[in-house]
Amino acid sequence: MFNKLTAMPADPILGLLTKYREDSRTQKVDLGVGVYKDESGHTPILSCVKKAEKYRLDTESTKVYIGPTGSADFNRLMSELAFGIENPVIIANRVRTVSTPGGTGALRVAADFIKRCNPNSVLWVSDPTWANHTGLFEAAGITVKTYPYYDYDTKSLKFDEMKAALSQVSSDDVVLLHACCHNPSGMDLNQQQWDDIIELTVEQGFTPLIDMAYQGFGDGVDEDAYGVRKMAAKVSNMILCSSCSKNFGLYRERIGACSIIGKNAAASDIAFSVLLYVVRCIYSMPPAHGAAIVETILGSAELKQEWLDELTVMRNRINGNRAMLVNKLKEIGVERNFDFITHQKGMFSFLGITSAQVAQLQSEYSVYMVDSSRISIAGIGTGNVDYLAKSIAKVL
Ligand code: LMR
């Protein structure tokens, strides 16, 4: 049976990991996969995570099945973190959450859930969006279409075009929005733009699906949830997929959450029964370890503060890297204007070079980035910025 298969190309993002690791040159720069790295290029385990893990190790008493919802404490704490404890949807008991295997697991649960709500729903994603969004939703049998978002020429949002496109979207459809730190462009909606999109969502009646993979990496945990919180308070139905990979540094633990909001508590209960059925059909129940770490941190005032402080360090380093690269390019005499990088948010920006230049950076200088010229800003450091800027200058 396997003889009929043809090989799939390597994943455009994850494939870079292997290539980078196999590159035996000593001077190399990894700006590929979106993971946080410290100044030495290492992805550390947060100190609050180490403490929470030790606590769980000492106190955990069973490994019995956790059930399709996952941990109730984790789900509650994640909902409060995303929506804010005083959000009318929390007060009205309209949010239902399941723990999922990572943010990707949350998206796949959302995809199958949408398919059960309406098999003909179209999912609208930003152009561009995270490389895995389209494949993931199509794998669930959903038609994916795009709305204009990033202007590669002006390095800014195509906001008017985005609004014009969304004002044609039917109430049967779902629109995927990035909560913050847009992946891959780093170009976020400002608060006024969120307000406009929320108004349009209410007018059109489509369902918003917000993907929040980077809460805390833009401006702060609360600031980054502005759109999520306001949207939730205004619409009758909404889906939120969140990830603990980046902000808790729990990449390989695979922990995220999928929340749905119904028009009232009774409607949410019905929708939740469908969500649990979907979970049971895909992976039965989520892994528990990552959720246990996160709920230990969020449930302790002391550990939560430590987490917020560690997150601030990560966010500030990334923002510092943005300025450092742009200043270095100026310092070595590159004439092209890269200032836009300092105005963008989160882990990524497009460098704005051609795919031939991306390939040249890889083959001649061992500088790795996604073909679209998306760079993972955390991979920059004082030790490689000079080499990186000079390599970019050479291919320009
Ligand atoms: C990325 O975009 O680099 C990350 O979200 C990792 C991934 O799974 O693609």
PDB file of C-alpha atoms in Angstrom, residues 20-315:
ATOM      1  CA  TYR A  20      20.958  24.060  10.606  1.00  0.00           C
ATOM      2  CA  ARG A  21      22.025  21.182  12.866  1.00  0.00           C
ATOM      3  CA  GLU A  22      23.697  19.398   9.936  1.00  0.00           C
ATOM      4  CA  ASP A  23      25.659  22.499   8.861  1.00  0.00           C
ATOM      5  CA  SER A  24      29.200  21.808  10.096  1.00  0.00           C
ATOM      6  CA  ARG A  25      30.516  25.357   9.587  1.00  0.00           C
ATOM      7  CA  THR A  26      31.455  27.024  12.876  1.00  0.00           C
ATOM      8  CA  GLN A  27      30.050  30.483  12.088  1.00  0.00           C
ATOM      9  CA  LYS A  28      26.302  29.968  11.614  1.00  0.00           C
ATOM     10  CA  VAL A  29      23.142  31.848  12.551  1.00  0.00           C
ATOM     11  CA  ASP A  30      19.749  30.265  13.223  1.00  0.00           C
ATOM     12  CA  LEU A  31      16.843  32.630  12.531  1.00  0.00           C
ATOM     13  CA  GLY A  32      14.460  29.801  11.590  1.00  0.00           C
ATOM     14  CA  VAL A  33      11.996  28.220  14.009  1.00  0.00           C
ATOM     15  CA  GLY A  34      10.250  30.577  16.437  1.00  0.00           C
ATOM     16  CA  VAL A  35      11.824  29.671  19.737  1.00  0.00           C
ATOM     17  CA  TYR A  36      13.217  32.027  22.351  1.00  0.00           C
ATOM     18  CA  LYS A  37      16.986  31.969  22.752  1.00  0.00           C
ATOM     19  CA  ASP A  38      19.184  33.704  25.271  1.00  0.00           C
ATOM     20  CA  GLU A  39      22.341  35.637  24.447  1.00  0.00           C
ATOM     21  CA  SER A  40      24.320  32.393  24.153  1.00  0.00           C
ATOM     22  CA  GLY A  41      21.827  30.897  21.677  1.00  0.00           C
ATOM     23  CA  HIS A  42      20.383  28.519  24.282  1.00  0.00           C
ATOM     24  CA  THR A  43      16.647  27.999  24.918  1.00  0.00           C
ATOM     25  CA  PRO A  44      16.551  27.887  28.716  1.00  0.00           C
ATOM     26  CA  ILE A  45      13.994  26.288  31.038  1.00  0.00           C
ATOM     27  CA  LEU A  46      12.376  29.127  33.006  1.00  0.00           C
ATOM     28  CA  SER A  47      13.248  29.152  36.682  1.00  0.00           C
ATOM     29  CA  CYS A  48       9.520  29.281  37.639  1.00  0.00           C
ATOM     30  CA  VAL A  49       9.024  26.132  35.520  1.00  0.00           C
ATOM     31  CA  LYS A  50      11.860  24.314  37.314  1.00  0.00           C
ATOM     32  CA  LYS A  51      10.291  25.183  40.678  1.00  0.00           C
ATOM     33  CA  ALA A  52       6.802  24.130  39.565  1.00  0.00           C
ATOM     34  CA  GLU A  53       8.157  20.849  38.190  1.00  0.00           C
ATOM     35  CA  LYS A  54       9.911  20.076  41.459  1.00  0.00           C
ATOM     36  CA  TYR A  55       6.730  20.824  43.383  1.00  0.00           C
ATOM     37  CA  ARG A  56       4.685  18.536  41.101  1.00  0.00           C
ATOM     38  CA  LEU A  57       7.266  15.777  41.347  1.00  0.00           C
ATOM     39  CA  ASP A  58       7.082  15.916  45.128  1.00  0.00           C
ATOM     40  CA  THR A  59       3.286  16.095  45.371  1.00  0.00           C
ATOM     41  CA  GLU A  60       1.862  14.216  42.375  1.00  0.00           C
ATOM     42  CA  SER A  61       0.096  11.089  43.573  1.00  0.00           C
ATOM     43  CA  THR A  62      -1.417   9.450  40.483  1.00  0.00           C
ATOM     44  CA  LYS A  63      -1.014   9.039  36.745  1.00  0.00           C
ATOM     45  CA  VAL A  64      -4.610   7.947  36.200  1.00  0.00           C
ATOM     46  CA  TYR A  65      -6.451   9.208  33.059  1.00  0.00           C
ATOM     47  CA  ILE A  66      -7.215  12.921  33.233  1.00  0.00           C
ATOM     48  CA  GLY A  67     -10.232  12.913  30.864  1.00  0.00           C
ATOM     49  CA  PRO A  68     -10.844  14.814  27.588  1.00  0.00           C
ATOM     50  CA  THR A  69     -11.124  18.268  29.239  1.00  0.00           C
ATOM     51  CA  GLY A  70      -7.679  17.984  30.834  1.00  0.00           C
ATOM     52  CA  SER A  71      -7.054  19.721  34.131  1.00  0.00           C
ATOM     53  CA  ALA A  72      -9.951  21.889  35.341  1.00  0.00           C
ATOM     54  CA  ASP A  73      -7.579  24.218  37.230  1.00  0.00           C
ATOM     55  CA  PHE A  74      -5.385  24.732  34.190  1.00  0.00           C
ATOM     56  CA  ASN A  75      -8.428  25.442  32.029  1.00  0.00           C
ATOM     57  CA  ARG A  76      -9.814  28.005  34.469  1.00  0.00           C
ATOM     58  CA  LEU A  77      -6.469  29.765  34.978  1.00  0.00           C
ATOM     59  CA  MET A  78      -5.776  29.868  31.221  1.00  0.00           C
ATOM     60  CA  SER A  79      -9.242  31.349  30.545  1.00  0.00           C
ATOM     61  CA  GLU A  80      -8.670  34.017  33.173  1.00  0.00           C
ATOM     62  CA  LEU A  81      -5.231  34.799  31.785  1.00  0.00           C
ATOM     63  CA  ALA A  82      -6.596  35.203  28.273  1.00  0.00           C
ATOM     64  CA  PHE A  83      -9.967  36.870  28.857  1.00  0.00           C
ATOM     65  CA  GLY A  84      -9.252  38.681  32.135  1.00  0.00           C
ATOM     66  CA  ILE A  85     -11.004  37.771  35.368  1.00  0.00           C
ATOM     67  CA  GLU A  86     -13.539  40.596  35.083  1.00  0.00           C
ATOM     68  CA  ASN A  87     -14.544  39.925  31.517  1.00  0.00           C
ATOM     69  CA  PRO A  88     -18.360  39.702  31.147  1.00  0.00           C
ATOM     70  CA  VAL A  89     -17.939  36.292  29.442  1.00  0.00           C
ATOM     71  CA  ILE A  90     -16.162  34.916  32.515  1.00  0.00           C
ATOM     72  CA  ILE A  91     -18.726  36.452  34.869  1.00  0.00           C
ATOM     73  CA  ALA A  92     -21.620  35.078  32.777  1.00  0.00           C
ATOM     74  CA  ASN A  93     -19.975  31.611  32.735  1.00  0.00           C
ATOM     75  CA  ARG A  94     -19.916  31.498  28.924  1.00  0.00           C
ATOM     76  CA  VAL A  95     -16.331  30.229  28.446  1.00  0.00           C
ATOM     77  CA  ARG A  96     -15.563  26.503  28.130  1.00  0.00           C
ATOM     78  CA  THR A  97     -11.939  25.389  27.823  1.00  0.00           C
ATOM     79  CA  VAL A  98     -10.056  22.167  27.125  1.00  0.00           C
ATOM     80  CA  SER A  99      -6.326  21.584  27.600  1.00  0.00           C
ATOM     81  CA  THR A 100      -4.747  20.563  24.312  1.00  0.00           C
ATOM     82  CA  PRO A 101      -1.456  19.121  23.045  1.00  0.00           C
ATOM     83  CA  GLY A 102       0.127  22.509  22.249  1.00  0.00           C
ATOM     84  CA  GLY A 103      -1.361  25.427  20.346  1.00  0.00           C
ATOM     85  CA  THR A 104      -1.369  23.276  17.217  1.00  0.00           C
ATOM     86  CA  GLY A 105      -3.525  20.710  19.020  1.00  0.00           C
ATOM     87  CA  ALA A 106      -5.886  23.533  20.002  1.00  0.00           C
ATOM     88  CA  LEU A 107      -6.153  24.610  16.367  1.00  0.00           C
ATOM     89  CA  ARG A 108      -6.871  21.074  15.188  1.00  0.00           C
ATOM     90  CA  VAL A 109      -9.593  20.685  17.845  1.00  0.00           C
ATOM     91  CA  ALA A 110     -11.042  24.026  16.710  1.00  0.00           C
ATOM     92  CA  ALA A 111     -10.930  22.871  13.081  1.00  0.00           C
ATOM     93  CA  ASP A 112     -12.876  19.664  13.750  1.00  0.00           C
ATOM     94  CA  PHE A 113     -15.290  21.590  15.979  1.00  0.00           C
ATOM     95  CA  ILE A 114     -15.968  24.132  13.192  1.00  0.00           C
ATOM     96  CA  LYS A 115     -16.547  21.277  10.764  1.00  0.00           C
ATOM     97  CA  ARG A 116     -19.234  19.929  13.123  1.00  0.00           C
ATOM     98  CA  CYS A 117     -20.826  23.380  13.588  1.00  0.00           C
ATOM     99  CA  ASN A 118     -21.088  23.889   9.848  1.00  0.00           C
ATOM    100  CA  PRO A 119     -19.379  21.560   7.322  1.00  0.00           C
ATOM    101  CA  ASN A 120     -19.474  24.327   4.697  1.00  0.00           C
ATOM    102  CA  SER A 121     -17.797  27.048   6.764  1.00  0.00           C
ATOM    103  CA  VAL A 122     -14.894  28.735   5.035  1.00  0.00           C
ATOM    104  CA  LEU A 123     -11.937  29.716   7.214  1.00  0.00           C
ATOM    105  CA  TRP A 124     -10.426  33.114   6.344  1.00  0.00           C
ATOM    106  CA  VAL A 125      -6.763  33.603   7.226  1.00  0.00           C
ATOM    107  CA  SER A 126      -4.516  36.634   6.874  1.00  0.00           C
ATOM    108  CA  ASP A 127      -2.256  36.845   3.838  1.00  0.00           C
ATOM    109  CA  PRO A 128       0.328  35.848   4.958  1.00  0.00           C
ATOM    110  CA  THR A 129      -0.261  33.653   7.991  1.00  0.00           C
ATOM    111  CA  TRP A 130       1.629  30.959   9.940  1.00  0.00           C
ATOM    112  CA  ALA A 131       2.732  28.390   7.361  1.00  0.00           C
ATOM    113  CA  ASN A 132       0.916  25.546   9.149  1.00  0.00           C
ATOM    114  CA  HIS A 133      -2.533  27.213   9.433  1.00  0.00           C
ATOM    115  CA  THR A 134      -3.684  26.334   5.931  1.00  0.00           C
ATOM    116  CA  GLY A 135      -2.535  22.695   5.927  1.00  0.00           C
ATOM    117  CA  LEU A 136      -3.923  22.114   9.395  1.00  0.00           C
ATOM    118  CA  PHE A 137      -7.444  23.366   8.590  1.00  0.00           C
ATOM    119  CA  GLU A 138      -7.496  21.754   5.160  1.00  0.00           C
ATOM    120  CA  ALA A 139      -6.581  18.448   6.805  1.00  0.00           C
ATOM    121  CA  ALA A 140      -9.846  18.778   8.749  1.00  0.00           C
ATOM    122  CA  GLY A 141     -11.704  19.245   5.448  1.00  0.00           C
ATOM    123  CA  ILE A 142     -12.181  23.011   5.755  1.00  0.00           C
ATOM    124  CA  THR A 143     -11.841  25.361   2.792  1.00  0.00           C
ATOM    125  CA  VAL A 144      -9.287  28.061   3.557  1.00  0.00           C
ATOM    126  CA  LYS A 145      -9.300  31.505   1.893  1.00  0.00           C
ATOM    127  CA  THR A 146      -7.209  34.586   2.570  1.00  0.00           C
ATOM    128  CA  TYR A 147      -7.888  38.241   3.369  1.00  0.00           C
ATOM    129  CA  PRO A 148      -5.290  40.964   2.643  1.00  0.00           C
ATOM    130  CA  TYR A 149      -3.101  41.799   5.620  1.00  0.00           C
ATOM    131  CA  TYR A 150       0.574  42.669   5.123  1.00  0.00           C
ATOM    132  CA  ASP A 151       1.921  45.035   2.501  1.00  0.00           C
ATOM    133  CA  TYR A 152       5.399  43.774   1.557  1.00  0.00           C
ATOM    134  CA  ASP A 153       6.234  47.053  -0.196  1.00  0.00           C
ATOM    135  CA  THR A 154       5.370  49.510   2.550  1.00  0.00           C
ATOM    136  CA  LYS A 155       6.043  46.995   5.385  1.00  0.00           C
ATOM    137  CA  SER A 156       2.736  47.936   6.979  1.00  0.00           C
ATOM    138  CA  LEU A 157      -0.830  46.671   7.274  1.00  0.00           C
ATOM    139  CA  LYS A 158      -3.241  46.652   4.347  1.00  0.00           C
ATOM    140  CA  PHE A 159      -5.883  47.671   6.811  1.00  0.00           C
ATOM    141  CA  ASP A 160      -8.427  49.171   4.406  1.00  0.00           C
ATOM    142  CA  GLU A 161      -8.201  46.123   2.123  1.00  0.00           C
ATOM    143  CA  MET A 162      -8.511  43.828   5.120  1.00  0.00           C
ATOM    144  CA  LYS A 163     -11.684  45.573   6.250  1.00  0.00           C
ATOM    145  CA  ALA A 164     -13.113  45.579   2.730  1.00  0.00           C
ATOM    146  CA  ALA A 165     -12.505  41.819   2.405  1.00  0.00           C
ATOM    147  CA  LEU A 166     -13.924  40.982   5.824  1.00  0.00           C
ATOM    148  CA  SER A 167     -17.028  43.032   5.138  1.00  0.00           C
ATOM    149  CA  GLN A 168     -17.852  40.449   2.433  1.00  0.00           C
ATOM    150  CA  VAL A 169     -17.456  37.416   4.731  1.00  0.00           C
ATOM    151  CA  SER A 170     -20.644  35.484   5.412  1.00  0.00           C
ATOM    152  CA  SER A 171     -22.070  34.814   8.874  1.00  0.00           C
ATOM    153  CA  ASP A 172     -21.500  31.070   8.237  1.00  0.00           C
ATOM    154  CA  ASP A 173     -17.749  31.562   8.039  1.00  0.00           C
ATOM    155  CA  VAL A 174     -14.884  31.814  10.496  1.00  0.00           C
ATOM    156  CA  VAL A 175     -12.149  34.468  10.469  1.00  0.00           C
ATOM    157  CA  LEU A 176      -8.782  33.624  12.019  1.00  0.00           C
ATOM    158  CA  LEU A 177      -7.039  36.589  13.666  1.00  0.00           C
ATOM    159  CA  HIS A 178      -3.669  36.646  15.432  1.00  0.00           C
ATOM    160  CA  ALA A 179      -4.059  38.020  18.961  1.00  0.00           C
ATOM    161  CA  CYS A 180      -0.592  39.603  18.964  1.00  0.00           C
ATOM    162  CA  CYS A 181       2.917  39.177  17.526  1.00  0.00           C
ATOM    163  CA  HIS A 182       1.586  38.278  14.080  1.00  0.00           C
ATOM    164  CA  ASN A 183       3.397  35.248  12.707  1.00  0.00           C
ATOM    165  CA  PRO A 184       5.140  35.732  10.239  1.00  0.00           C
ATOM    166  CA  SER A 185       5.011  39.526   9.758  1.00  0.00           C
ATOM    167  CA  GLY A 186       5.287  40.982  13.285  1.00  0.00           C
ATOM    168  CA  MET A 187       2.663  43.539  12.164  1.00  0.00           C
ATOM    169  CA  ASP A 188      -0.129  43.785  14.727  1.00  0.00           C
ATOM    170  CA  LEU A 189      -3.457  45.587  14.755  1.00  0.00           C
ATOM    171  CA  ASN A 190      -3.388  48.618  17.050  1.00  0.00           C
ATOM    172  CA  GLN A 191      -6.229  49.116  19.529  1.00  0.00           C
ATOM    173  CA  GLN A 192      -8.251  51.346  17.202  1.00  0.00           C
ATOM    174  CA  GLN A 193      -7.881  48.772  14.423  1.00  0.00           C
ATOM    175  CA  TRP A 194      -8.998  45.988  16.773  1.00  0.00           C
ATOM    176  CA  ASP A 195     -12.045  48.084  17.681  1.00  0.00           C
ATOM    177  CA  ASP A 196     -12.879  48.469  13.977  1.00  0.00           C
ATOM    178  CA  ILE A 197     -12.477  44.731  13.295  1.00  0.00           C
ATOM    179  CA  ILE A 198     -14.605  43.846  16.332  1.00  0.00           C
ATOM    180  CA  GLU A 199     -17.353  46.201  15.122  1.00  0.00           C
ATOM    181  CA  LEU A 200     -17.181  44.607  11.679  1.00  0.00           C
ATOM    182  CA  THR A 201     -17.303  41.095  13.201  1.00  0.00           C
ATOM    183  CA  VAL A 202     -20.484  41.980  15.088  1.00  0.00           C
ATOM    184  CA  GLU A 203     -22.044  43.545  11.969  1.00  0.00           C
ATOM    185  CA  GLN A 204     -21.185  40.604   9.692  1.00  0.00           C
ATOM    186  CA  GLY A 205     -21.928  37.917  12.283  1.00  0.00           C
ATOM    187  CA  PHE A 206     -19.049  35.619  11.310  1.00  0.00           C
ATOM    188  CA  THR A 207     -17.253  33.712  14.081  1.00  0.00           C
ATOM    189  CA  PRO A 208     -13.818  34.973  15.146  1.00  0.00           C
ATOM    190  CA  LEU A 209     -11.137  32.368  15.871  1.00  0.00           C
ATOM    191  CA  ILE A 210      -8.236  34.044  17.612  1.00  0.00           C
ATOM    192  CA  ASP A 211      -4.856  32.344  17.697  1.00  0.00           C
ATOM    193  CA  MET A 212      -2.822  33.529  20.689  1.00  0.00           C
ATOM    194  CA  ALA A 213       0.551  31.807  20.591  1.00  0.00           C
ATOM    195  CA  TYR A 214       2.657  34.683  21.956  1.00  0.00           C
ATOM    196  CA  GLN A 215       0.789  36.319  24.849  1.00  0.00           C
ATOM    197  CA  GLY A 216       3.331  38.469  26.680  1.00  0.00           C
ATOM    198  CA  PHE A 217       5.863  38.723  23.847  1.00  0.00           C
ATOM    199  CA  GLY A 218       4.427  41.913  22.325  1.00  0.00           C
ATOM    200  CA  ASP A 219       3.748  44.619  24.921  1.00  0.00           C
ATOM    201  CA  GLY A 220       2.773  42.561  27.990  1.00  0.00           C
ATOM    202  CA  VAL A 221       0.373  39.828  29.105  1.00  0.00           C
ATOM    203  CA  ASP A 222      -2.641  42.153  29.483  1.00  0.00           C
ATOM    204  CA  GLU A 223      -1.777  44.493  26.618  1.00  0.00           C
ATOM    205  CA  ASP A 224      -1.416  41.568  24.187  1.00  0.00           C
ATOM    206  CA  ALA A 225      -4.883  40.281  25.106  1.00  0.00           C
ATOM    207  CA  TYR A 226      -6.633  43.572  24.203  1.00  0.00           C
ATOM    208  CA  GLY A 227      -8.289  42.199  21.063  1.00  0.00           C
ATOM    209  CA  VAL A 228      -9.159  38.827  22.636  1.00  0.00           C
ATOM    210  CA  ARG A 229     -10.805  40.445  25.655  1.00  0.00           C
ATOM    211  CA  LYS A 230     -12.744  43.056  23.765  1.00  0.00           C
ATOM    212  CA  MET A 231     -13.842  40.664  21.030  1.00  0.00           C
ATOM    213  CA  ALA A 232     -15.060  38.128  23.630  1.00  0.00           C
ATOM    214  CA  ALA A 233     -17.126  40.786  25.373  1.00  0.00           C
ATOM    215  CA  LYS A 234     -18.833  41.866  22.135  1.00  0.00           C
ATOM    216  CA  VAL A 235     -19.620  38.741  20.097  1.00  0.00           C
ATOM    217  CA  SER A 236     -22.034  35.895  20.734  1.00  0.00           C
ATOM    218  CA  ASN A 237     -19.713  33.093  19.541  1.00  0.00           C
ATOM    219  CA  MET A 238     -15.927  32.920  19.566  1.00  0.00           C
ATOM    220  CA  ILE A 239     -13.063  30.411  19.577  1.00  0.00           C
ATOM    221  CA  LEU A 240      -9.662  31.033  21.164  1.00  0.00           C
ATOM    222  CA  CYS A 241      -6.603  28.829  20.667  1.00  0.00           C
ATOM    223  CA  SER A 242      -3.688  29.535  22.952  1.00  0.00           C
ATOM    224  CA  SER A 243      -0.252  28.072  23.442  1.00  0.00           C
ATOM    225  CA  CYS A 244       2.108  27.783  26.412  1.00  0.00           C
ATOM    226  CA  SER A 245       5.045  26.809  24.191  1.00  0.00           C
ATOM    227  CA  LYS A 246       6.599  30.244  23.936  1.00  0.00           C
ATOM    228  CA  ASN A 247       5.538  32.268  26.982  1.00  0.00           C
ATOM    229  CA  PHE A 248       6.212  29.409  29.424  1.00  0.00           C
ATOM    230  CA  GLY A 249       9.044  27.965  27.297  1.00  0.00           C
ATOM    231  CA  LEU A 250       7.271  24.577  27.350  1.00  0.00           C
ATOM    232  CA  TYR A 251       7.791  23.791  23.661  1.00  0.00           C
ATOM    233  CA  ARG A 252       8.293  20.042  23.943  1.00  0.00           C
ATOM    234  CA  GLU A 253       5.708  19.509  26.688  1.00  0.00           C
ATOM    235  CA  ARG A 254       2.971  20.255  24.133  1.00  0.00           C
ATOM    236  CA  ILE A 255       0.506  22.290  26.152  1.00  0.00           C
ATOM    237  CA  GLY A 256      -2.107  24.761  24.955  1.00  0.00           C
ATOM    238  CA  ALA A 257      -5.814  25.415  25.304  1.00  0.00           C
ATOM    239  CA  CYS A 258      -8.907  25.735  23.158  1.00  0.00           C
ATOM    240  CA  SER A 259     -11.726  27.894  24.531  1.00  0.00           C
ATOM    241  CA  ILE A 260     -15.170  28.383  23.066  1.00  0.00           C
ATOM    242  CA  ILE A 261     -17.744  31.005  23.976  1.00  0.00           C
ATOM    243  CA  GLY A 262     -21.458  30.424  23.383  1.00  0.00           C
ATOM    244  CA  LYS A 263     -24.208  33.028  23.461  1.00  0.00           C
ATOM    245  CA  ASN A 264     -25.162  31.968  27.004  1.00  0.00           C
ATOM    246  CA  ALA A 265     -24.107  29.316  29.529  1.00  0.00           C
ATOM    247  CA  ALA A 266     -26.605  26.742  28.228  1.00  0.00           C
ATOM    248  CA  ALA A 267     -25.450  27.183  24.611  1.00  0.00           C
ATOM    249  CA  SER A 268     -21.832  26.917  25.775  1.00  0.00           C
ATOM    250  CA  ASP A 269     -22.633  23.613  27.498  1.00  0.00           C
ATOM    251  CA  ILE A 270     -24.035  22.150  24.284  1.00  0.00           C
ATOM    252  CA  ALA A 271     -21.069  23.367  22.253  1.00  0.00           C
ATOM    253  CA  PHE A 272     -18.699  22.005  24.893  1.00  0.00           C
ATOM    254  CA  SER A 273     -20.208  18.518  24.627  1.00  0.00           C
ATOM    255  CA  VAL A 274     -19.363  18.624  20.913  1.00  0.00           C
ATOM    256  CA  LEU A 275     -15.862  19.907  21.634  1.00  0.00           C
ATOM    257  CA  LEU A 276     -15.261  16.995  24.028  1.00  0.00           C
ATOM    258  CA  TYR A 277     -16.526  14.533  21.427  1.00  0.00           C
ATOM    259  CA  VAL A 278     -14.066  16.007  18.934  1.00  0.00           C
ATOM    260  CA  VAL A 279     -11.203  15.642  21.434  1.00  0.00           C
ATOM    261  CA  ARG A 280     -12.153  12.025  22.143  1.00  0.00           C
ATOM    262  CA  CYS A 281     -12.092  11.263  18.411  1.00  0.00           C
ATOM    263  CA  ILE A 282      -8.659  12.805  17.823  1.00  0.00           C
ATOM    264  CA  TYR A 283      -6.437  11.997  20.810  1.00  0.00           C
ATOM    265  CA  SER A 284      -8.874  11.055  23.593  1.00  0.00           C
ATOM    266  CA  MET A 285      -7.253  13.196  26.256  1.00  0.00           C
ATOM    267  CA  PRO A 286      -4.422  15.699  26.498  1.00  0.00           C
ATOM    268  CA  PRO A 287      -1.024  15.138  28.138  1.00  0.00           C
ATOM    269  CA  ALA A 288      -1.020  16.364  31.741  1.00  0.00           C
ATOM    270  CA  HIS A 289       2.541  17.358  32.602  1.00  0.00           C
ATOM    271  CA  GLY A 290       2.699  20.764  30.890  1.00  0.00           C
ATOM    272  CA  ALA A 291      -0.719  21.747  32.255  1.00  0.00           C
ATOM    273  CA  ALA A 292       0.380  20.782  35.762  1.00  0.00           C
ATOM    274  CA  ILE A 293       3.403  23.081  35.472  1.00  0.00           C
ATOM    275  CA  VAL A 294       1.371  26.006  34.160  1.00  0.00           C
ATOM    276  CA  GLU A 295      -1.394  25.682  36.745  1.00  0.00           C
ATOM    277  CA  THR A 296       1.177  25.505  39.533  1.00  0.00           C
ATOM    278  CA  ILE A 297       2.732  28.753  38.296  1.00  0.00           C
ATOM    279  CA  LEU A 298      -0.501  30.639  37.619  1.00  0.00           C
ATOM    280  CA  GLY A 299      -2.045  29.395  40.867  1.00  0.00           C
ATOM    281  CA  SER A 300       0.769  30.747  43.041  1.00  0.00           C
ATOM    282  CA  ALA A 301       1.130  34.538  43.470  1.00  0.00           C
ATOM    283  CA  GLU A 302       4.868  34.152  43.965  1.00  0.00           C
ATOM    284  CA  LEU A 303       5.539  31.867  40.983  1.00  0.00           C
ATOM    285  CA  LYS A 304       3.233  33.910  38.761  1.00  0.00           C
ATOM    286  CA  GLN A 305       5.232  37.049  39.546  1.00  0.00           C
ATOM    287  CA  GLU A 306       8.460  35.188  38.811  1.00  0.00           C
ATOM    288  CA  TRP A 307       6.990  34.043  35.477  1.00  0.00           C
ATOM    289  CA  LEU A 308       5.912  37.597  34.575  1.00  0.00           C
ATOM    290  CA  ASP A 309       9.431  38.831  35.366  1.00  0.00           C
ATOM    291  CA  GLU A 310      11.050  36.112  33.254  1.00  0.00           C
ATOM    292  CA  LEU A 311       8.646  36.854  30.421  1.00  0.00           C
ATOM    293  CA  THR A 312       9.590  40.530  30.615  1.00  0.00           C
ATOM    294  CA  VAL A 313      13.252  39.581  30.263  1.00  0.00           C
ATOM    295  CA  MET A 314      12.458  37.527  27.130  1.00  0.00           C
ATOM    296  CA  ARG A 315      10.306  40.302  25.636  1.00  0.00           C
TER     297      ARG A 315
END
